Coordinates of C-alpha atoms and ligand atoms in Angstrom, one line a residue:
M1 CA -7.8 2.8 -21.4
S2 CA -7.4 6.3 -22.2
K3 CA -5.6 8.3 -19.5
T4 CA -7.4 11.6 -19.0
Q5 CA -4.3 14.0 -17.7
S6 CA -6.7 15.8 -14.9
L7 CA -5.6 19.4 -13.9
P8 CA -3.4 19.7 -10.3
R9 CA -6.0 20.0 -7.5
P10 CA -4.1 22.0 -4.8
L11 CA -5.4 21.5 -1.6
H12 CA -5.2 23.8 1.6
S13 CA -5.0 21.9 5.0
G14 CA -6.9 24.8 7.0
T15 CA -6.5 24.3 11.1
A16 CA -8.6 21.9 12.7
S17 CA -8.8 24.1 16.0
K18 CA -11.5 22.2 17.6
G19 CA -10.2 18.4 17.7
I20 CA -10.7 15.4 15.7
K21 CA -13.6 13.8 16.5
G22 CA -16.1 10.7 15.8
R23 CA -16.5 7.5 15.2
I24 CA -15.4 6.6 11.1
R25 CA -14.2 3.7 8.7
V26 CA -11.6 4.2 6.4
P27 CA -12.0 2.6 2.9
G28 CA -11.0 -1.1 2.2
D29 CA -7.2 -2.3 2.2
K30 CA -5.5 -1.5 -1.0
S31 CA -2.9 -4.3 -0.7
I32 CA -6.3 -7.0 -0.1
S33 CA -8.2 -5.4 -2.8
H34 CA -5.7 -5.9 -6.1
R35 CA -5.1 -9.6 -4.5
S36 CA -9.2 -10.1 -4.3
L37 CA -9.7 -9.1 -8.0
M38 CA -6.7 -11.1 -9.3
L39 CA -7.3 -14.2 -7.4
G40 CA -11.2 -14.0 -7.9
A41 CA -10.6 -14.2 -11.6
L42 CA -8.6 -17.6 -11.0
A43 CA -10.8 -19.3 -9.0
L44 CA -13.8 -21.6 -10.2
G45 CA -17.3 -20.4 -9.3
E46 CA -18.1 -16.6 -7.8
T47 CA -15.7 -14.7 -5.5
E48 CA -17.9 -12.2 -3.8
I49 CA -15.5 -9.2 -2.5
H50 CA -17.1 -7.2 0.0
G51 CA -15.4 -3.6 0.9
L52 CA -13.0 -3.1 -2.2
L53 CA -11.0 -0.3 -2.0
E54 CA -12.5 1.4 -4.7
G55 CA -9.6 4.0 -5.4
E56 CA -7.7 4.4 -8.8
D57 CA -5.3 2.0 -8.4
V58 CA -7.3 -0.7 -7.7
L59 CA -9.8 0.3 -10.3
R60 CA -6.6 -0.1 -13.0
T61 CA -6.1 -3.6 -11.7
A62 CA -10.1 -4.3 -12.1
E63 CA -9.6 -2.9 -15.6
A64 CA -6.6 -4.9 -16.0
M65 CA -8.4 -8.2 -15.3
R66 CA -11.2 -7.4 -17.4
L67 CA -8.6 -7.4 -20.6
L68 CA -7.1 -10.6 -19.5
G69 CA -10.4 -12.1 -19.4
G70 CA -11.4 -12.2 -15.6
A71 CA -13.4 -9.6 -15.1
A72 CA -15.1 -8.7 -12.0
E73 CA -18.3 -6.4 -11.7
R74 CA -19.8 -3.9 -9.1
G75 CA -23.0 -5.0 -8.1
E76 CA -25.7 -2.3 -6.9
D77 CA -25.1 -3.5 -3.9
G78 CA -21.4 -2.2 -3.8
V79 CA -20.4 -5.8 -3.8
W80 CA -18.1 -7.0 -6.3
R81 CA -18.2 -10.2 -7.8
A82 CA -16.1 -12.3 -10.0
R83 CA -16.8 -15.3 -11.8
G84 CA -13.4 -17.1 -12.6
R85 CA -11.9 -18.8 -15.4
G86 CA -10.2 -21.6 -13.1
I87 CA -6.0 -21.6 -13.0
G88 CA -4.9 -21.2 -16.6
G89 CA -7.7 -19.4 -18.0
L90 CA -6.3 -16.1 -18.6
R91 CA -6.4 -14.4 -22.2
E92 CA -3.6 -12.4 -23.9
A93 CA -4.8 -8.9 -23.6
A94 CA -5.4 -7.0 -26.8
E95 CA -4.3 -4.0 -25.1
V96 CA -1.7 -2.4 -23.0
L97 CA -2.1 -2.5 -19.1
D98 CA -2.4 0.9 -18.2
L99 CA -1.9 0.7 -14.5
G100 CA -1.5 4.6 -13.9
N101 CA 0.2 5.1 -10.4
A102 CA 0.4 1.2 -9.4
G103 CA 3.2 -0.5 -8.4
T104 CA 1.3 -3.2 -6.4
G105 CA -1.2 -3.8 -9.5
T106 CA 1.8 -3.6 -11.9
R107 CA 4.2 -6.1 -10.2
L108 CA 1.7 -8.7 -9.5
L109 CA 0.1 -8.8 -12.7
M110 CA 3.9 -9.3 -14.4
G111 CA 4.0 -12.4 -12.3
L112 CA 0.4 -13.2 -12.7
V113 CA 0.9 -13.5 -16.5
A114 CA 4.6 -14.6 -16.8
A115 CA 3.1 -18.0 -16.8
Y116 CA 1.0 -18.2 -19.8
P117 CA 2.1 -18.1 -23.1
M118 CA 1.0 -14.8 -24.0
V119 CA 2.3 -11.2 -24.1
T120 CA 1.5 -8.8 -22.1
F121 CA 2.2 -4.8 -22.2
F122 CA 2.2 -2.6 -19.1
T123 CA 2.6 1.1 -18.7
G124 CA 1.7 3.8 -16.3
D125 CA 2.0 7.5 -15.1
A126 CA 5.6 9.4 -14.6
S127 CA 5.9 7.9 -11.2
L128 CA 5.4 4.4 -12.4
R129 CA 7.6 4.4 -15.4
S130 CA 10.4 5.7 -13.1
R131 CA 10.1 2.6 -10.8
P132 CA 12.5 -0.5 -11.0
M133 CA 10.9 -3.5 -11.7
A134 CA 13.8 -5.6 -12.2
R135 CA 13.6 -7.2 -8.7
V136 CA 10.0 -8.5 -10.4
S137 CA 11.5 -9.8 -13.8
D138 CA 14.9 -11.3 -12.5
P139 CA 13.0 -14.2 -10.5
L140 CA 10.4 -14.3 -13.6
K141 CA 13.0 -14.5 -15.8
L142 CA 14.4 -17.5 -14.0
M143 CA 10.9 -19.2 -14.4
G144 CA 11.2 -19.0 -18.3
A145 CA 9.4 -15.7 -18.9
Q146 CA 11.1 -13.0 -20.8
V147 CA 10.5 -9.4 -20.3
I148 CA 11.8 -6.2 -22.2
A149 CA 11.8 -3.1 -20.4
R150 CA 13.1 0.2 -20.5
Q151 CA 16.8 0.7 -18.9
G152 CA 16.7 0.1 -15.3
G153 CA 13.9 -2.4 -16.1
R154 CA 11.5 0.4 -15.9
P155 CA 8.1 0.6 -18.0
P156 CA 6.7 0.6 -20.7
L157 CA 7.8 -3.0 -20.5
A158 CA 6.6 -6.2 -21.9
V159 CA 6.4 -9.4 -20.3
I160 CA 6.6 -12.3 -22.8
G161 CA 5.4 -15.1 -21.0
T162 CA 6.1 -19.3 -21.1
K163 CA 3.8 -22.1 -21.8
D164 CA 6.4 -24.4 -19.9
P165 CA 7.2 -22.4 -16.8
L166 CA 9.7 -24.0 -14.3
P167 CA 8.9 -23.6 -10.5
I168 CA 12.1 -22.0 -8.5
T169 CA 13.5 -21.7 -5.2
Y170 CA 13.9 -18.3 -4.5
K171 CA 15.7 -15.8 -2.0
L172 CA 14.4 -12.2 -2.0
P173 CA 17.5 -10.0 -2.6
V174 CA 14.9 -6.9 -0.9
A175 CA 12.3 -7.3 1.6
S176 CA 9.2 -6.8 -0.8
A177 CA 5.8 -8.7 -0.5
Q178 CA 4.8 -7.1 -4.2
V179 CA 8.1 -9.4 -5.4
K180 CA 7.3 -12.4 -3.1
S181 CA 3.5 -11.9 -4.5
A182 CA 4.6 -12.2 -7.6
I183 CA 6.6 -15.3 -7.6
L184 CA 3.5 -17.1 -6.1
L185 CA 1.5 -15.9 -8.3
A186 CA 3.5 -17.1 -11.3
G187 CA 3.8 -20.3 -9.9
L188 CA -0.1 -20.7 -9.3
N189 CA 0.1 -21.4 -13.4
T190 CA 3.7 -23.2 -12.8
P191 CA 3.5 -27.4 -12.4
G192 CA 5.5 -28.3 -9.3
V193 CA 6.3 -26.4 -6.1
T194 CA 7.5 -22.5 -6.1
T195 CA 9.3 -21.5 -3.0
V196 CA 10.1 -17.9 -2.2
I197 CA 12.6 -17.4 1.1
E198 CA 11.9 -13.9 2.7
P199 CA 14.7 -13.1 5.0
E200 CA 12.9 -10.8 7.0
P201 CA 8.9 -11.4 6.8
T202 CA 6.9 -9.3 4.8
R203 CA 2.7 -8.5 4.4
D204 CA 1.4 -12.2 4.0
H205 CA -2.0 -11.4 2.5
T206 CA -1.3 -13.0 -0.8
E207 CA -0.3 -16.4 1.5
L208 CA -3.3 -16.1 3.7
M209 CA -6.0 -15.2 0.6
L210 CA -4.2 -18.3 -1.3
K211 CA -5.3 -20.8 1.7
G212 CA -8.1 -19.2 1.9
F213 CA -9.2 -20.0 -1.9
G214 CA -8.0 -23.3 -1.1
A215 CA -4.5 -23.7 -2.5
K216 CA -1.8 -26.0 -0.9
L217 CA 0.5 -23.4 0.6
V218 CA 3.4 -24.3 3.4
V219 CA 5.0 -21.5 5.5
E220 CA 8.2 -22.8 7.2
Q221 CA 10.8 -21.1 9.2
T222 CA 14.3 -22.2 7.8
K223 CA 17.9 -20.7 9.1
E224 CA 17.9 -18.6 5.6
G225 CA 14.3 -17.0 6.2
R226 CA 10.6 -17.5 6.0
A227 CA 10.1 -19.9 3.3
V228 CA 6.6 -19.9 1.6
S229 CA 6.2 -23.1 -0.6
L230 CA 3.0 -23.2 -3.1
T231 CA 2.3 -26.3 -5.2
G232 CA 1.3 -25.0 -8.5
Q233 CA -2.0 -25.6 -10.7
P234 CA -4.3 -25.8 -7.9
E235 CA -8.1 -25.9 -8.1
I236 CA -9.1 -23.0 -6.2
T237 CA -12.6 -22.2 -5.5
G238 CA -14.5 -18.6 -5.4
R239 CA -14.9 -17.3 -2.0
K240 CA -16.4 -14.9 0.0
I241 CA -14.1 -11.9 0.6
V242 CA -14.4 -9.3 3.0
V243 CA -11.7 -6.4 2.8
P244 CA -10.8 -5.0 6.3
G245 CA -10.2 -1.4 6.4
D246 CA -6.7 -0.4 5.4
P247 CA -4.3 0.3 8.2
S248 CA -1.7 2.4 6.1
S249 CA -5.2 5.0 5.3
A250 CA -6.1 4.9 9.0
A251 CA -2.6 6.3 9.9
F252 CA -3.8 9.9 8.4
P253 CA -6.7 10.2 11.0
I254 CA -4.8 8.5 13.6
A255 CA -2.2 11.1 13.0
A256 CA -4.5 13.7 12.6
A257 CA -6.3 13.1 16.4
L258 CA -2.4 12.5 18.2
V259 CA -1.3 16.2 16.9
V260 CA -4.8 17.9 17.0
Q261 CA -5.1 18.9 20.6
G262 CA -8.6 18.1 22.1
S263 CA -9.2 14.8 20.0
E264 CA -10.9 11.7 20.5
L265 CA -11.4 9.6 17.2
T266 CA -12.5 5.8 16.8
I267 CA -11.6 4.4 13.7
E268 CA -13.6 0.9 13.3
N269 CA -12.7 -2.3 11.3
V270 CA -9.2 -1.8 10.7
G271 CA -7.0 -4.5 9.4
L272 CA -4.4 -5.7 12.2
N273 CA -2.3 -8.4 10.4
P274 CA 0.9 -8.3 12.1
H275 CA 2.9 -7.6 9.5
R276 CA 1.0 -3.9 8.7
I277 CA 1.0 -2.7 12.7
G278 CA 4.7 -1.6 12.7
L279 CA 3.1 2.2 13.0
I280 CA 0.7 1.1 15.9
E281 CA 3.7 -0.6 17.8
T282 CA 5.9 2.7 17.0
L283 CA 3.2 5.1 18.3
L284 CA 2.7 2.9 21.4
E285 CA 6.6 3.2 22.1
M286 CA 6.2 7.6 21.8
G287 CA 3.5 7.6 24.3
A288 CA 0.7 7.7 22.2
D289 CA -3.0 6.9 23.8
I290 CA -4.5 4.4 21.2
R291 CA -6.4 1.6 22.4
I292 CA -7.6 -1.3 20.4
E293 CA -11.2 -2.6 20.8
N294 CA -13.2 -5.1 19.5
E295 CA -10.5 -7.4 17.9
R296 CA -11.6 -10.4 15.8
I297 CA -10.7 -12.3 13.0
E298 CA -12.6 -12.0 9.7
A299 CA -12.0 -13.8 6.5
G300 CA -8.8 -15.3 7.9
E301 CA -7.4 -11.3 8.6
R302 CA -7.1 -9.9 11.9
V303 CA -9.5 -6.5 12.4
G304 CA -10.2 -4.6 15.5
D305 CA -11.2 -1.0 16.0
L306 CA -8.7 1.7 17.1
R307 CA -9.3 4.6 19.8
V308 CA -7.0 7.3 19.8
K309 CA -6.3 10.4 22.0
H310 CA -4.9 13.4 21.8
G311 CA -1.5 13.2 24.3
A312 CA 1.8 14.4 24.7
L313 CA 4.6 12.4 22.5
R314 CA 8.5 11.5 22.7
G315 CA 10.7 10.6 20.0
V316 CA 12.4 7.3 19.6
T317 CA 14.4 5.2 17.8
V318 CA 12.6 2.8 14.9
P319 CA 14.6 -0.2 14.2
P320 CA 15.2 -1.2 10.9
E321 CA 13.8 -4.6 11.5
R322 CA 10.5 -2.8 11.4
A323 CA 10.5 -1.4 8.3
P324 CA 8.7 -3.8 6.6
S325 CA 5.9 -3.6 8.7
M326 CA 5.5 -0.3 8.4
I327 CA 7.1 0.7 5.1
D328 CA 4.1 3.0 3.8
E329 CA 3.8 4.8 7.2
Y330 CA 7.1 6.3 7.1
P331 CA 5.8 9.6 5.7
I332 CA 3.4 10.2 8.3
L333 CA 5.3 8.9 11.4
S334 CA 7.6 11.7 10.4
V335 CA 4.9 14.0 10.5
I336 CA 3.8 13.0 13.8
A337 CA 7.7 13.2 15.0
A338 CA 7.6 16.6 14.4
Y339 CA 5.0 17.1 16.9
A340 CA 7.1 14.8 19.7
E341 CA 9.6 16.2 22.0
G342 CA 12.9 14.9 21.1
E343 CA 14.5 12.9 18.0
T344 CA 12.8 10.0 16.3
R345 CA 15.5 8.2 14.4
M346 CA 14.3 6.2 11.5
L347 CA 16.5 3.4 10.3
G348 CA 16.8 1.0 7.5
L349 CA 14.6 3.0 5.3
G350 CA 16.5 2.6 1.7
E351 CA 13.1 1.0 0.0
L352 CA 11.5 4.4 0.7
R353 CA 13.6 6.0 -2.5
V354 CA 11.9 4.1 -4.9
K355 CA 8.0 4.3 -4.0
E356 CA 6.1 6.5 -5.7
S357 CA 8.4 8.9 -5.2
D358 CA 11.8 9.4 -3.2
R359 CA 9.9 9.4 0.0
L360 CA 13.1 9.9 2.0
G361 CA 13.7 13.1 0.0
A362 CA 10.4 14.5 0.1
M363 CA 9.6 14.2 3.4
A364 CA 12.9 15.8 4.5
R365 CA 12.6 18.6 2.1
G366 CA 9.1 19.2 2.9
L367 CA 9.5 19.3 6.4
K368 CA 12.2 21.4 6.2
A369 CA 10.2 23.9 4.3
C370 CA 7.8 23.7 7.5
G371 CA 10.1 24.6 9.9
V372 CA 11.1 21.0 11.2
D373 CA 14.8 20.2 12.2
V374 CA 15.7 17.3 9.9
S375 CA 18.3 15.2 8.8
E376 CA 18.5 12.2 6.3
G377 CA 21.1 10.0 5.0
P378 CA 20.9 7.2 2.2
D379 CA 18.4 5.2 4.6
W380 CA 17.8 7.2 7.6
L381 CA 15.7 9.7 8.5
S382 CA 16.1 11.8 11.9
V383 CA 13.1 14.2 12.9
K384 CA 14.1 16.3 15.7
G385 CA 10.5 17.5 17.5
T386 CA 10.3 20.1 20.5
G387 CA 7.2 19.1 21.6
K388 CA 5.2 22.3 20.2
P389 CA 3.6 22.6 17.0
P390 CA 5.8 23.1 13.8
A391 CA 5.9 26.4 12.3
G392 CA 4.3 24.8 9.1
G393 CA 3.0 27.5 6.4
A394 CA 4.9 25.6 3.1
E395 CA 3.7 25.0 -0.2
I396 CA 4.7 21.1 -0.9
A397 CA 4.9 19.3 -4.1
V398 CA 3.8 16.1 -3.9
N399 CA 5.4 14.6 -7.1
L400 CA 2.7 12.3 -7.7
D401 CA 2.6 10.4 -4.6
H402 CA -0.7 9.9 -2.5
R403 CA 1.3 9.5 1.0
P404 CA 3.4 12.7 1.4
A405 CA 0.2 14.4 0.1
M406 CA -1.9 13.2 3.0
S407 CA 1.3 13.6 5.4
F408 CA 1.2 17.2 4.5
L409 CA -2.0 18.1 4.9
V410 CA -2.1 16.3 8.3
L411 CA 1.1 18.3 9.2
G412 CA -0.8 21.5 8.4
L413 CA -4.0 21.0 10.8
A414 CA -2.2 22.3 13.9
A415 CA 0.8 23.5 12.9
R416 CA 1.6 27.5 13.6
K417 CA 0.6 28.1 9.8
P418 CA -1.3 25.6 7.3
V419 CA 0.1 23.8 4.8
T420 CA -0.8 23.7 1.1
I421 CA 0.1 20.6 -1.6
D422 CA 0.6 21.6 -5.1
D423 CA -2.0 18.6 -6.1
G424 CA -4.1 16.4 -4.1
S425 CA -5.4 14.6 -6.8
P426 CA -2.8 11.6 -6.2
I427 CA -4.6 11.1 -3.0
D428 CA -7.8 8.9 -5.2
T429 CA -5.3 6.6 -5.6
S430 CA -5.5 4.9 -2.4
F431 CA -8.0 7.2 0.1
P432 CA -10.4 9.1 -2.4
T433 CA -12.5 9.7 0.3
F434 CA -9.6 11.6 2.3
V435 CA -11.0 14.9 2.2
D436 CA -14.8 14.3 3.0
L437 CA -13.7 11.9 5.8
M438 CA -11.4 14.2 7.5
N439 CA -13.3 17.3 7.1
G440 CA -16.5 15.2 8.7
I441 CA -14.5 14.7 11.7
G442 CA -13.0 18.3 12.3
T443 CA -10.9 19.5 9.8
G444 CA -11.1 22.0 7.3
I445 CA -9.3 20.8 4.0
R446 CA -10.2 22.7 1.2
L447 CA -9.3 23.7 -2.6
Q448 CA -6.5 26.1 -2.6
N449 CA -7.8 29.0 -5.1
R450 CA -4.9 30.2 -7.2
Ligands
S3P501 C1 2.8 -4.0 -1.2 C2 3.9 -3.8 -0.3 C3 4.7 -2.8 -0.4 C4 4.0 -1.3 0.1 C5 3.0 -1.0 -1.1 C6 2.2 -2.3 -1.3 C7 1.5 -4.7 -1.5 O1 5.4 -2.7 -1.1 O2 4.9 -0.2 -0.3 O3 2.1 0.0 -1.0 O4 0.4 -4.8 -1.6 O5 2.5 -5.9 -1.7 P1 7.0 -3.6 -1.0 O6 6.8 -4.9 -1.1 O7 7.5 -3.4 -2.7 O8 7.7 -3.2 -0.3

């Protein structure tokens, strides 16, 4: 895949003076979309994927799967269809897999290819090439694969898979659904039972989907944590997947409706997996007017509609054990906290330092530039709001990271002065329709002319 380096696209938030109003849907869940393409390629028969997120990260995974012999195609009806090759049916990619900005795609695929007798090369953009991968390589090495990487385990890297993978029992040293999933995906082509123990529960889409495809997977609560055991080399069969709206994307219009006066917004069909709703729990504690309606289970995942109204918010302490269920939502929570009255303390955030950028540092710097009273520690962030709009007016560098980019645009919507971000293009990785969707509900986000 050739990588075209596009020019930075600076965006100006404008001011949403008339309120955020309407009824919208956000694009499909990124985590579930990556997994759908991978599992669809391994299931026998056809897998139909409805509502796949067509963001850059997921399209990179689609391309990687094509190079590994497990292509899914987009139909004219917008439904993606994969004709699976069965577990063990992948083939060696003749090209380097370029996963762009996608940490999830990279880590899950490293697991997927580790239990095959083939060599797979991975690279990505400057952000991805700075991210630690040893957390995935370490357990994969225990299963018999080899990984050759740059210092610190960083990409570009090669996974030299094994033809005789060993099942392992592995206790996660970090709360990471990506690491858990990489091991389980390696376990798919491994004889015997592969077990991952997670001291703190993380998103369980991989487990739900593997079960949905017919794999034998047992989840038990042990004294060491939540143990997930997968029996390898199952025959999994194609199915219909309905990807719910991504709660991590919904967080941005939710935040906009909370901070802009006069707002009332409904977001339909949002994924409400219990391991993903830490932000909603926190916002309710802050006094937000959010109602969940029409709650249901669709294709194994809990979904519902969210009704959000503007109103006063107060600061709270977010406990560290909540971090895995809202790990991607701290940037936008820190923006909402800037509008709330009182201190919001966010604890247990060490993992934010190794996301697409150092999000703790980025949010602390950017909030300060917007006149917010903020302090940071190695793994915590504290934001002191006054209950009034922050100053705003800054130009923020987004460092190839989509979530701070969207967060600062939302901050600008009701700040005393709008905010500019130096590059909006990373937003395409997870929420390619962000600007149009937001402008359709009352914002005036636009390209900043230089
Ligand atoms: C993801 C898990 C999280 C999250 C990422 C998506 C996944 O990462 O930050 O955006 O799909 O499993 P970690 O599991 O590394 O915390």
